[in-house]
Short mmCIF file of C-alpha atoms in Angstrom, two decimals:
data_model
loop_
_atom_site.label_atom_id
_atom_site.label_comp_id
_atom_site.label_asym_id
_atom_site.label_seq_id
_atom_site.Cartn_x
_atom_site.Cartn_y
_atom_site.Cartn_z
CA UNK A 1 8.76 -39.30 -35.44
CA UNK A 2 7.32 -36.33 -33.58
CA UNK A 3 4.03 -34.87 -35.55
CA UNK A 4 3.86 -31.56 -33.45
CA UNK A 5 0.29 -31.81 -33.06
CA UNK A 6 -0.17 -32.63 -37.16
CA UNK A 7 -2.02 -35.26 -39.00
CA UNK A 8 0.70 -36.34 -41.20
CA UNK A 9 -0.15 -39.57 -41.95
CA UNK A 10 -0.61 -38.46 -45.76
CA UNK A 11 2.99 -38.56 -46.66
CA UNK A 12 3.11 -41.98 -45.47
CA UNK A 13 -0.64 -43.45 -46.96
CA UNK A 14 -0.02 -44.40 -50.84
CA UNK A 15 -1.95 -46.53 -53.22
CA UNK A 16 0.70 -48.00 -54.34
CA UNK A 17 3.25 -50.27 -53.25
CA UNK A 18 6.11 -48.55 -54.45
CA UNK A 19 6.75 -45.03 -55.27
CA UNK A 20 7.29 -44.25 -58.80
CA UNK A 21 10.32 -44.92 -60.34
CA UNK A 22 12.59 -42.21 -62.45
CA UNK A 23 13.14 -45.29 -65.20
CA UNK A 24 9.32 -45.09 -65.33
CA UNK A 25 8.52 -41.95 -65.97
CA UNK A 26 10.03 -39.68 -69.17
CA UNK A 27 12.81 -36.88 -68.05
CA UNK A 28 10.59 -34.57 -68.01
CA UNK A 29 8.11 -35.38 -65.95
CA UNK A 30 7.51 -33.45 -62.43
CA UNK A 31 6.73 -36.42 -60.31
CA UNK A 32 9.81 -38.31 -59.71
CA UNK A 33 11.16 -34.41 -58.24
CA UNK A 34 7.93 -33.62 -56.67
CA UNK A 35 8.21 -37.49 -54.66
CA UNK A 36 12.37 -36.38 -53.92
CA UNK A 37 11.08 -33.16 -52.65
CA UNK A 38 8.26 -34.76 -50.74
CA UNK A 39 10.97 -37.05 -49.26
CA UNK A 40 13.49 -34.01 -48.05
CA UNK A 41 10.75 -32.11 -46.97
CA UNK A 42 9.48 -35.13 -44.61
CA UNK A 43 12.63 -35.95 -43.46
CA UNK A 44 13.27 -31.92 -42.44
CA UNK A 45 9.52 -31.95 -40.69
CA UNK A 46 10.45 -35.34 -38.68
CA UNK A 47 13.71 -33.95 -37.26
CA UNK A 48 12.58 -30.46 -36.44
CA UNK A 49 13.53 -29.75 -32.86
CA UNK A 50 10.10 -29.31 -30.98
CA UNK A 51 11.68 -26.48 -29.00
CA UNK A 52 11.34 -24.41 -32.34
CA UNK A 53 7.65 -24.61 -33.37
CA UNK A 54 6.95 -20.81 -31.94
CA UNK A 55 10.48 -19.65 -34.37
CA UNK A 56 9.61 -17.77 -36.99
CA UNK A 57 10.49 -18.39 -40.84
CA UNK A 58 11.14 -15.93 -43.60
CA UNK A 59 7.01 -15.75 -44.00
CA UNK A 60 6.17 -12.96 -41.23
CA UNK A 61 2.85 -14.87 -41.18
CA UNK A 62 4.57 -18.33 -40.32
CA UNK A 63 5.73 -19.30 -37.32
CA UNK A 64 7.59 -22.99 -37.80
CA UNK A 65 4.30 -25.00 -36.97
CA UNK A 66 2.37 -22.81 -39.58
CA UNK A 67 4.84 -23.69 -42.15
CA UNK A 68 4.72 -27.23 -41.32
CA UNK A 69 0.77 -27.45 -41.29
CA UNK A 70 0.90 -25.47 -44.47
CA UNK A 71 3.29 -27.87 -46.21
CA UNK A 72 1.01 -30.81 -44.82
CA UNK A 73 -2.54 -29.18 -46.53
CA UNK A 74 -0.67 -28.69 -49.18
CA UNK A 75 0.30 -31.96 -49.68
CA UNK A 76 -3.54 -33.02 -48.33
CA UNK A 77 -4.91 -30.89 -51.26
CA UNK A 78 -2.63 -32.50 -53.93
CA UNK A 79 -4.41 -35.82 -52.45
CA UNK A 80 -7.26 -34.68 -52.89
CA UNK A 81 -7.00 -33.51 -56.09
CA UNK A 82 -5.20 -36.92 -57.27
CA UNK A 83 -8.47 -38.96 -56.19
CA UNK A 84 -10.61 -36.14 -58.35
CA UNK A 85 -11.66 -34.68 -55.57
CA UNK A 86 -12.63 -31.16 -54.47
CA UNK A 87 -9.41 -29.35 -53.12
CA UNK A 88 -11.55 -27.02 -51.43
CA UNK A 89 -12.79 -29.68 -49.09
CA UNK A 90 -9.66 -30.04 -47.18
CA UNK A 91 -9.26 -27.31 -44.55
#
C-alpha cells in the first residue's frame, strides 16, 4: 500500500481484535457505517494512483494529497477523542 508521504497507520492500529459487529450494535447506531465508511475510504486512499496527488478535488483548497491528509487527521482526531483525549493536540 502506497502512503504518499502519510502516517496512516491509524486506520490499521485498533484496540480491539475485531471490529465491531452490526449484530452488536442496535440499528441505529453510527458506528457499524462510520467503520464501512472507514473501510471504502481506505481502500480508495490505498489505490489512488500516485501520479494524481497534485489533481485537484471539488475543494479549490484541496489538491488530492490535502484531501487524503485531511481524511487521515480526521480520523487521528476521532482517535484522539475515543481515548478522552484533547482533539486539539493532533496537528
Amino acid at each position: 500500500m502506497a502512503t504518499f508521504g502519510l502516517k496512516l497507520s491509524i486506520m490499521t492500529e485498533t484496540t480491539s481484535t475485531s471490529p465491531p459487529s452490526s449484530t452488536s450494535m442496535a440499528d441505529d447506531d453510527p458506528r457499524s457505517r462510520f467503520a464501512s465508511i472507514v473501510t471504502v475510504t481506505g481502500d480508495l486512499i490505498a489505490t489512488t494512483d500516485p501520479t494524481h496527488m497534485s489533481y485537484a478535488t471539488p475543494c479549490a483548497e484541496y489538491t488530492v494529497q490535502d484531501l487524503i491528509g485531511h481524511l487521515v487527521a480526521v480520523l487521528q482526531r476521532i482517535a484522539v477523542v475515543g481515548r478522552g483525549e484533547d482533539p486539539f493536540s493532533v496537528p
